Coordinates of C-alpha atoms in Angstrom, one line a residue:
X7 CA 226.0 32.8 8.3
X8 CA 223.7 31.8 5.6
X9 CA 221.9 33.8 3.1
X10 CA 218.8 32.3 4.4
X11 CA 219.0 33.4 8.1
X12 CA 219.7 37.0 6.4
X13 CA 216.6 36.3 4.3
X14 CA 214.6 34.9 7.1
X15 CA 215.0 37.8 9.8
X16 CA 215.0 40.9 7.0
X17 CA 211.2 39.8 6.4
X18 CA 211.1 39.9 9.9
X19 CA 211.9 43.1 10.8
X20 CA 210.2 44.4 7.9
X21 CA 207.4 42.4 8.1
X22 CA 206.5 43.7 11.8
X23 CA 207.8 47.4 11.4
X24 CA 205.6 48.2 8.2
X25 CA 202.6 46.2 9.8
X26 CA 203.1 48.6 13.0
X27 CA 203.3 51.5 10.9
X28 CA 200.2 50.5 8.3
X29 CA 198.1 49.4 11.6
X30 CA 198.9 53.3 12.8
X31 CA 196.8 54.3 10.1
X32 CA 193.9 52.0 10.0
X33 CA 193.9 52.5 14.0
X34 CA 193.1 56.3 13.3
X35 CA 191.1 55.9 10.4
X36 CA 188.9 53.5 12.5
X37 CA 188.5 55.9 14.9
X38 CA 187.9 59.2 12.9
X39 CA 185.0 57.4 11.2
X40 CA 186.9 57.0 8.2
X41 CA 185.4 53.9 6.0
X42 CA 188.2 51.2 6.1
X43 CA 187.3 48.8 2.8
X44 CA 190.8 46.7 3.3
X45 CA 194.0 45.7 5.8
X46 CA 196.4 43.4 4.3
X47 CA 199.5 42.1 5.9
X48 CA 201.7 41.8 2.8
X49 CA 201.3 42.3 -0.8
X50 CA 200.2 40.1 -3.6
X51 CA 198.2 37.1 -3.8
X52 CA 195.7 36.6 -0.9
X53 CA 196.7 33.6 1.8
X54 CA 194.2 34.1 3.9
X55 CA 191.2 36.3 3.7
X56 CA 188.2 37.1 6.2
X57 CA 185.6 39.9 6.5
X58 CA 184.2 41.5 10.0
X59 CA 182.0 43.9 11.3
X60 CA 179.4 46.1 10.0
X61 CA 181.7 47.5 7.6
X62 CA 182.6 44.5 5.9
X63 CA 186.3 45.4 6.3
X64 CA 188.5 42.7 4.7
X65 CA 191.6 41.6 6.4
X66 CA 194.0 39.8 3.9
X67 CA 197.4 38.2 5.2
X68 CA 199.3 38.1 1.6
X69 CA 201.7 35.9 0.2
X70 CA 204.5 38.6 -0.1
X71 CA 205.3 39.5 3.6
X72 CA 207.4 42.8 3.0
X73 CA 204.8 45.5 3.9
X74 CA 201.0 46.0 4.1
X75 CA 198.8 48.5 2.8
X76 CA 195.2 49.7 4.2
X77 CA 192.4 50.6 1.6
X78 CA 190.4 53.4 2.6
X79 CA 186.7 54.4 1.0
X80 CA 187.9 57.3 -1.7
X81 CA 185.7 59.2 -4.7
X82 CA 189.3 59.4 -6.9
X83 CA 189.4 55.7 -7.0
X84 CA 186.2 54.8 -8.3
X85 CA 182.4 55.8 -7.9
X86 CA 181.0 55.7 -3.8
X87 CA 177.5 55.3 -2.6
X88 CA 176.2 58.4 -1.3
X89 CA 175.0 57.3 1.5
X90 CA 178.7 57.0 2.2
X91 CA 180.3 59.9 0.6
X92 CA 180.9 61.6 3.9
X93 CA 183.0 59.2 5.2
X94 CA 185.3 58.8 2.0
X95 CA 188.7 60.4 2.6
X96 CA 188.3 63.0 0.5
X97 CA 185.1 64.4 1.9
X98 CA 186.9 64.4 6.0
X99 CA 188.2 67.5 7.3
X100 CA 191.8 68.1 6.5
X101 CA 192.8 67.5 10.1
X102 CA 191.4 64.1 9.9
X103 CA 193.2 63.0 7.0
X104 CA 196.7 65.1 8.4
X105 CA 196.1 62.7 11.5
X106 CA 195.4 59.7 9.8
X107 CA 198.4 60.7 7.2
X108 CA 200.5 61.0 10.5
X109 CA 199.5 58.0 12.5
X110 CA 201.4 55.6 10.4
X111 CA 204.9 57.1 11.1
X112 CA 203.6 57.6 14.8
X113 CA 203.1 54.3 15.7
X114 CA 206.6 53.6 14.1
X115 CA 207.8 55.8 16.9
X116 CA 205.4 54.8 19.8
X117 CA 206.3 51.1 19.0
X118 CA 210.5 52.3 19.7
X119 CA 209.6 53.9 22.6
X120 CA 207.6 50.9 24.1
X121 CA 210.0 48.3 22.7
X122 CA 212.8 50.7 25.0
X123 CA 210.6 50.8 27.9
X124 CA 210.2 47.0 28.2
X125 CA 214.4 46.8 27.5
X126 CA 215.0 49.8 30.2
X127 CA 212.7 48.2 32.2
X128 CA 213.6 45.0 32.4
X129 CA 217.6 45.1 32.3
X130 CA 218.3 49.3 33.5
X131 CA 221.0 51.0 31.3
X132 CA 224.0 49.1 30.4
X133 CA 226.8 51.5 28.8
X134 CA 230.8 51.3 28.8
X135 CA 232.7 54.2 30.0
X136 CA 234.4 56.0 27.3
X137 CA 237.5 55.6 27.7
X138 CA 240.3 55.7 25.1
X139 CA 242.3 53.2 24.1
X140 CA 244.7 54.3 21.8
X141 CA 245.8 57.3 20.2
X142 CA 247.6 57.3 16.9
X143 CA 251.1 59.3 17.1
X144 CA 250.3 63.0 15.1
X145 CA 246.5 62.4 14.9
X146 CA 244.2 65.3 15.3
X147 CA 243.2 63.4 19.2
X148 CA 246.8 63.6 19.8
X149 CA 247.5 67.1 18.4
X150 CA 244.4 67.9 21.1
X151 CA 246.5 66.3 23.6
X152 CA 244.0 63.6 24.0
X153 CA 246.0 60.1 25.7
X154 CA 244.9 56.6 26.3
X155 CA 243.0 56.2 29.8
X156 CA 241.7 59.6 29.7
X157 CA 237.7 59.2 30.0
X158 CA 235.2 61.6 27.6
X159 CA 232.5 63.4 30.2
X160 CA 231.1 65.7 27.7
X161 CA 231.2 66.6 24.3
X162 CA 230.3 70.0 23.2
X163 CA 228.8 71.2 26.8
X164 CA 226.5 67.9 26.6
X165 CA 227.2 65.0 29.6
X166 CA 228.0 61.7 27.9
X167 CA 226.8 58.3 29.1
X168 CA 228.9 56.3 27.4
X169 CA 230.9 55.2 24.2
X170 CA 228.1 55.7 22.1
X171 CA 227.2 59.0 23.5
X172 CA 230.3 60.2 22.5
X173 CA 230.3 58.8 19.0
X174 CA 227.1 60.5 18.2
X175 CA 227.9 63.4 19.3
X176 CA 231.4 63.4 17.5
X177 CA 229.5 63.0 14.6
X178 CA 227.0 65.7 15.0
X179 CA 229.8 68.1 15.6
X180 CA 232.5 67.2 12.7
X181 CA 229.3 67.3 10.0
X182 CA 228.5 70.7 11.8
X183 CA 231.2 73.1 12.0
X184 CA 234.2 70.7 12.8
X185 CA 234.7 71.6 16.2
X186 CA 233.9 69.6 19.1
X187 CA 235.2 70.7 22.6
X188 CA 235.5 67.7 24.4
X189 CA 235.8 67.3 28.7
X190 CA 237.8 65.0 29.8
X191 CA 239.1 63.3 32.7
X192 CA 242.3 61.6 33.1
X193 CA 243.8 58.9 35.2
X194 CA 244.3 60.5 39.1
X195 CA 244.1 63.8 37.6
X196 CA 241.2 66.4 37.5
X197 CA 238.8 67.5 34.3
X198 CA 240.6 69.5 31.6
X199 CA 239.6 70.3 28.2
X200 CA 240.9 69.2 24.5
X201 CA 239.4 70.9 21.3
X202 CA 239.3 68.8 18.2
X203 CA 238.9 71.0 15.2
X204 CA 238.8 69.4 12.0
X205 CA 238.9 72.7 8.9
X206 CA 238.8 70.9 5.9
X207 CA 235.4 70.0 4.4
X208 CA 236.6 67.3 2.3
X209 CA 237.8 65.7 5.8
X210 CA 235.0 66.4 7.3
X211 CA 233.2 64.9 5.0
X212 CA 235.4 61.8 5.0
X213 CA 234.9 61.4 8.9
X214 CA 231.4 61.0 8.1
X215 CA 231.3 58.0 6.3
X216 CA 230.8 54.4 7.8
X217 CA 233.7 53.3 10.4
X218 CA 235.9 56.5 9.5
X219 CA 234.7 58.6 12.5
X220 CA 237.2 57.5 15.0
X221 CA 239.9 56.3 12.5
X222 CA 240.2 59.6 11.2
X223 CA 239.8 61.5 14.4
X224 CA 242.8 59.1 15.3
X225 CA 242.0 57.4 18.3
X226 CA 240.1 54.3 19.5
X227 CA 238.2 53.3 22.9
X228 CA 239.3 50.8 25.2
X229 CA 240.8 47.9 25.0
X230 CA 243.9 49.4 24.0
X231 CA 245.3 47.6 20.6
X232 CA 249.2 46.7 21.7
X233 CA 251.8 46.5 18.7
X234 CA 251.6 42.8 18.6
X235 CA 251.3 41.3 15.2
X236 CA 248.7 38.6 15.5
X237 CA 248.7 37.1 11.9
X238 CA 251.1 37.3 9.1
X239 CA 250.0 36.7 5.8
X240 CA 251.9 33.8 4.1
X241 CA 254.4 35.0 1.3
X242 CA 254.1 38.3 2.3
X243 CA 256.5 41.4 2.9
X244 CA 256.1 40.6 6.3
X245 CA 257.0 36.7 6.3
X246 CA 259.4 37.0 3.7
X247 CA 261.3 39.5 6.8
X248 CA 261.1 36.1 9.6
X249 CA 258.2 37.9 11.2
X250 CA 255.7 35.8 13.2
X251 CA 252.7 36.0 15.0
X252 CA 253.1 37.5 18.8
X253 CA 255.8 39.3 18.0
X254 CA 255.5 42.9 19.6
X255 CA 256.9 46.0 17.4
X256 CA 259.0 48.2 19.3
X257 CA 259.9 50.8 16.7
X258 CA 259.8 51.4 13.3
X259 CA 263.0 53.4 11.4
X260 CA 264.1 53.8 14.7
X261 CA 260.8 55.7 15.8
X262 CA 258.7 53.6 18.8
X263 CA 255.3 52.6 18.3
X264 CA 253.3 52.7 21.1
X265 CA 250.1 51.0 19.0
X266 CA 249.2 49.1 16.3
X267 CA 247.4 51.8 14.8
X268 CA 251.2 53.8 15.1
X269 CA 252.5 50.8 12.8
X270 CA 249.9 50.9 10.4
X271 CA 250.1 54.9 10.3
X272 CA 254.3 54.5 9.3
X273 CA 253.8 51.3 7.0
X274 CA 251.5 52.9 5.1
X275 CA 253.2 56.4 4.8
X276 CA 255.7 54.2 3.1
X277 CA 255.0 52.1 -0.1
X278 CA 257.9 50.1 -2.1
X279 CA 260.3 51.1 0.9
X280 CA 262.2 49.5 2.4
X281 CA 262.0 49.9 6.7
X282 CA 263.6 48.2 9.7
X283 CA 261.6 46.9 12.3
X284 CA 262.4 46.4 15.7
X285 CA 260.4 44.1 17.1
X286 CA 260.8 41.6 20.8
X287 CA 260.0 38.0 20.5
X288 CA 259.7 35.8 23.4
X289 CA 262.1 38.4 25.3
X290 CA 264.8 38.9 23.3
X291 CA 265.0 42.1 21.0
X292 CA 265.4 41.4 17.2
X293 CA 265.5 43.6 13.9
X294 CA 264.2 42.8 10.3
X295 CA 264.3 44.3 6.6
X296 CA 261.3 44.6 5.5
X297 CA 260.2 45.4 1.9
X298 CA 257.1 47.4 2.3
X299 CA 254.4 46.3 -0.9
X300 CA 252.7 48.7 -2.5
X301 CA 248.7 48.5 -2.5
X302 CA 246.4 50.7 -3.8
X303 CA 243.3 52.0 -1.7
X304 CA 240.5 54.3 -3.3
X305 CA 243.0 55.8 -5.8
X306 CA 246.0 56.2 -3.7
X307 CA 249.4 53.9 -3.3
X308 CA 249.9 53.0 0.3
X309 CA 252.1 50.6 2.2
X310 CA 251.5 47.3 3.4
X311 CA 253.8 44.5 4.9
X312 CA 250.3 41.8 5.2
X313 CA 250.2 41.6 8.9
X314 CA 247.0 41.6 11.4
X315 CA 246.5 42.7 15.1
X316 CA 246.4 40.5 17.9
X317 CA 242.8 39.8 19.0
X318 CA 241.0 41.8 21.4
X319 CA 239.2 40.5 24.7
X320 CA 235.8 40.4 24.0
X321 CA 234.2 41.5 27.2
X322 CA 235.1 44.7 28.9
X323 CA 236.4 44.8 32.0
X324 CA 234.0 45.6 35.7
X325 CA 235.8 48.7 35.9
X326 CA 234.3 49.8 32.5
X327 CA 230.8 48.9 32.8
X328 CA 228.0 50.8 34.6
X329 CA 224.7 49.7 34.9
X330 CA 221.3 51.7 36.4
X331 CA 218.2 50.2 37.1
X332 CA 215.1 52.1 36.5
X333 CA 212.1 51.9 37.7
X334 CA 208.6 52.1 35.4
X335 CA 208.5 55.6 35.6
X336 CA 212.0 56.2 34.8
X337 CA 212.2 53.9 32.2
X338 CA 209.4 55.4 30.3
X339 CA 211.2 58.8 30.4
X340 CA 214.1 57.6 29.3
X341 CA 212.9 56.0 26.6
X342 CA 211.4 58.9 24.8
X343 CA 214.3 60.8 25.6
X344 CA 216.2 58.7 23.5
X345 CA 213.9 58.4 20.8
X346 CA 213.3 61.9 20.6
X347 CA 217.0 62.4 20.3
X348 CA 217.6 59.5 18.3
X349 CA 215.1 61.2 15.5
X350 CA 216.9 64.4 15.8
X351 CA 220.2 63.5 15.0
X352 CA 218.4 61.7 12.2
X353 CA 217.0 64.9 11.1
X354 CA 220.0 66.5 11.2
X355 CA 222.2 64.2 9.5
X356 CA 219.7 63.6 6.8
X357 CA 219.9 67.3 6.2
X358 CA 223.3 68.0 6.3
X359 CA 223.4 64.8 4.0
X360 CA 221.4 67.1 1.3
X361 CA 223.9 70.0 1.9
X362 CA 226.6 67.2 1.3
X363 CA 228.1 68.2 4.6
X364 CA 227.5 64.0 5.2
X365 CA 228.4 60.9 3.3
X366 CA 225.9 59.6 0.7
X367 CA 227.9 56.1 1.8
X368 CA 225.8 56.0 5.3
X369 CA 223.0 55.5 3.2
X370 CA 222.0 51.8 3.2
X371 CA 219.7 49.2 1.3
X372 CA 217.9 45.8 1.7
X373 CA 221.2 43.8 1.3
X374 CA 222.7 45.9 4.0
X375 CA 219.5 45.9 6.3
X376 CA 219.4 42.3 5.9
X377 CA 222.9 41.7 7.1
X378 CA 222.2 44.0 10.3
X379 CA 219.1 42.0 11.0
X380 CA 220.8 38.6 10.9
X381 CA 223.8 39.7 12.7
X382 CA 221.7 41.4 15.4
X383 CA 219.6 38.5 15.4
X384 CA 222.5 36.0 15.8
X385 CA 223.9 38.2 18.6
X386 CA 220.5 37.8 20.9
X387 CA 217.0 39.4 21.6
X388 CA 218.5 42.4 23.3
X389 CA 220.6 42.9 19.9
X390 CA 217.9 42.3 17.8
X391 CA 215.4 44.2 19.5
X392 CA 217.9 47.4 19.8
X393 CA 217.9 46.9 15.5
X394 CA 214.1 46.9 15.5
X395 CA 214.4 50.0 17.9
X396 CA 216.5 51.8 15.1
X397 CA 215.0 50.8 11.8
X398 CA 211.3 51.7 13.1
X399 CA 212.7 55.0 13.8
X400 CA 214.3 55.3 10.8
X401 CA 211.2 54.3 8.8
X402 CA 208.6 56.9 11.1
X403 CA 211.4 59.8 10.2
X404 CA 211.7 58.9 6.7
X405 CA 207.9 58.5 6.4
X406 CA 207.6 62.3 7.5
X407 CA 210.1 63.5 4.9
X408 CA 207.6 66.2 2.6
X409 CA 208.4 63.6 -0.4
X410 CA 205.0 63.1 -2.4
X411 CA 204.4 59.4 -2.4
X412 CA 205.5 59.2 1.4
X413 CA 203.1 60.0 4.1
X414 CA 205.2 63.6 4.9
X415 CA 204.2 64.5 1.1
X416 CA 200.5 63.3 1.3
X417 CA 200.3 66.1 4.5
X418 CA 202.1 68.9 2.4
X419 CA 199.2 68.2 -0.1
X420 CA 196.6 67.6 2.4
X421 CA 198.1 71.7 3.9
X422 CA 197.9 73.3 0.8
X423 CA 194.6 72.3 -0.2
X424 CA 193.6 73.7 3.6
X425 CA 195.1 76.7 2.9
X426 CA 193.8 77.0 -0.8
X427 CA 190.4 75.9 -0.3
X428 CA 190.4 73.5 -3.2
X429 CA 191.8 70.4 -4.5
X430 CA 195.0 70.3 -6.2
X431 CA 194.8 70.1 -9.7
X432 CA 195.1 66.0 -11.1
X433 CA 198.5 67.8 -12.9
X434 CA 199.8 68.8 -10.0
X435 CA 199.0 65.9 -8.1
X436 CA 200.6 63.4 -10.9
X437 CA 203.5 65.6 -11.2
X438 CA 204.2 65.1 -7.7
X439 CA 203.6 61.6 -7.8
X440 CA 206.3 61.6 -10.6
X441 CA 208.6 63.9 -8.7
X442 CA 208.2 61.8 -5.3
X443 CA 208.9 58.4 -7.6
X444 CA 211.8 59.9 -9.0
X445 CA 213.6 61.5 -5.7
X446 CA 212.9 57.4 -4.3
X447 CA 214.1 55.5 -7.3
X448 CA 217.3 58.1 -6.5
X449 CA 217.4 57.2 -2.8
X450 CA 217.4 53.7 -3.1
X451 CA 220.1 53.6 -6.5
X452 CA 222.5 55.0 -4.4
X453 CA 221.6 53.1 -0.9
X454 CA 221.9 49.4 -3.6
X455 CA 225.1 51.1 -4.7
X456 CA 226.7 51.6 -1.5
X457 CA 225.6 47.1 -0.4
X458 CA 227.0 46.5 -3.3
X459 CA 230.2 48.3 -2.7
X460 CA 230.0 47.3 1.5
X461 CA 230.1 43.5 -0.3
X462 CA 232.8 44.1 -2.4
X463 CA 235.2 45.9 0.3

């Protein structure tokens, strides 16, 4: 996919989300009687320009299309008429300005929640039953006597819907305490229980970050990945042994492999060895030498022999999907149900991210944001509208973090001049402004680290 298309869709999404969320506050300002001088649509040099109403409120669409600003009436930023002192920001009740500070990060969540209405509206609730693939041999899901076919029902006392029910709340609990009590269901059997415990901070940690949840948990959802080798690398250990694509592994050392997430596990646990694989090819059993290489990985040797899976189906099965229709009512409800929890878990994970109980690697940047949009963009509408979903979220939550240059910091100074009685000292309100830059210019340095290193595998 081209950079372009990346380009193209990342203004986009930014483009409409910051619009939504700057129209939240000119909305409210509007309608508080605040005196609105200015809404632009993008930053820079002027495009287009027009002025309206009795106001004389300009409306600018500029010629840099990542964000928007609105311009209120305000004594600090240069002398007012006094005819219209009372309805510069600074002379408004506190509440006004609190709701107007608020409004932006509102819409950001009232345009998710309508955006899911139209989708749950329109096409019900599609999920995929959880049910587990694989389970790698000696893996904390196997040491909890978790098996493939059994189906996940609730984790941690809370019913799951589906495979992303149960990743979410797998997260929430391993950057909580580590535990997660799981109910599950297995093939013509009834409900039982499996505990996943996880001690170790530094592991728990590690489960945290992007794509490790699962992997380190040690199992994956259906389809089941079969021990069939589906490339080999030319010139590697695994060539150099006669190995060829479609052959299935049996056993490895004489151990059998039930997965190919079992052969990886023993390859690895083995660097500069050498191993004998059993393996079937078109029916007939076979064994090969091979000479394991040794790779490094994030500071640590492990083994390789250059081989990849077979490919998955790309569909799930009938048997796997559900599907509920919902009516306008229900739609609605659900909706804000998951927004509401969607926010929470980011509230929760953002903390936990302060206490370093989650990776600093899940945060992400333009580049990375950029990618998602294109991809999502390339996958369909309902793709791209579920990023749009996530992102505006993302940017109302963030927007109410009590950081001084967001919105959330603007209300903690708007509180304590309520509760004072007076306006904040210019220090204090440029050391803020210094302390809210600085906190940002941190955020984003390590979300442009972690593209960079997503780029660089």
């Amino acid at each position: 996919m081209s950079l372009f298309w990346y380009a193209l869709w990342f203004v986009v999404a930014v483009g409409l989300l910051v619009t939504v969320h700057e129209f939240g506050h000119f909305f409210v300002a509007r309608r508080l009687g605040f005196r609105v001088l200015r809404f632009s649509v993008g930053f820079g040099r002027p495009l287009l320009k027009w002025t309206v109403g009795p106001d004389r409120i300009e409306y600018v669409l500029a010629a840099i299309p990542l964000g928007g600003y609105v311009k209120l009436l305000d004594e600090r930023e240069g002398p007012v008429e006094a005819a219209q002192l009372p309805r510069s920001f600074t002379r408004r009740p506190h509440w006004q300005r609190i709701a107007v500070l608020l409004a932006g990060p509102a819409f950001n969540i009232v345009f998710a929640i309508l955006v899911l209405w139209g989708m749950f509206w329109v096409n019900g609730v599609n999920e995929v039953r959880p049910v587990i693939g694989d389970v790698t041999t000696g893996s904390i899901a196997a040491q909890a006597g978790l098996r493939s076919g059994d189906e996940i029902r609730a984790v941690n006392g809370t019913p799951v819907n589906g495979m992303r029910d149960v990743v979410f709340g797998l997260l929430d609990a391993m950057s909580a305490r580590g535990e997660a009590d799981l109910s599950v269901v297995s093939a013509g059997g009834p409900p039982h229980a499996a505990r996943l415990v996880v001690a170790d901070p530094d592991t728990r940690r590690h489960l945290t970050e992007p794509a490790e949840l699962l992997l380190g948990l040690g199992f994956e959802f259906w389809p089941p990945m079969p021990p069939v080798i589906g490339k080999v690398e030319a010139g590697g250990p695994a060539a150099r042994a006669g190995l060829a694509a479609g052959d299935r592994v049996l056993a490895i050392d004489g151990t059998p492999v039930a997965n190919f997430h079992d052969v990886v596990a023993i390859v690895n646990a083995h660097p500069g060895e050498r191993i004998t694989l059993d393996y079937s090819r078109a029916g007939v059993s076979a064994a090969a030498s091979v000479a394991v290489a040794s790779d490094e990985l994030h500071g640590r040797r492990i083994g390789r022999i250059h081989i990849e899976p077979a490919p998955l189906p790309k569909t799930y099965p009938p048997a796997l999907r559900t599907h509920l229709p919902l009516s306008v009512g229900g739609a609605l409800t659900r909706a804000a149900d998951e927004a509401w929890n969607m926010t929470v878990l980011q509230g929760r994970l953002f903390w936990r991210m302060v206490l370093g109980r989650v990776s600093l690697k899940n945060l992400s940047g333009p580049l990375s944001i950029a990618e998602y949009a294109g991809d999502s963009a390339e996958a369909g509408v309902a793709p791209f509208l579920s990023f749009l979903v996530l992102i505006s979220l993302s940017l109302g939550f963030l927007n109410l973090l009590p950081i001084p240059i967001l919105d959330g910091g603007q209300v903690a100074f708007q509180l304590v001049e309520w509760l004072k009685g007076s306006p904040l000292s210019e220090r204090a309100q440029v050391f803020g402004q210094q302390v809210g830059i600085a906190l940002l210019i941190v955020l984003m340095g390590v979300a442009l680290y972690n593209d960079i290193a997503r780029q660089f595998g």
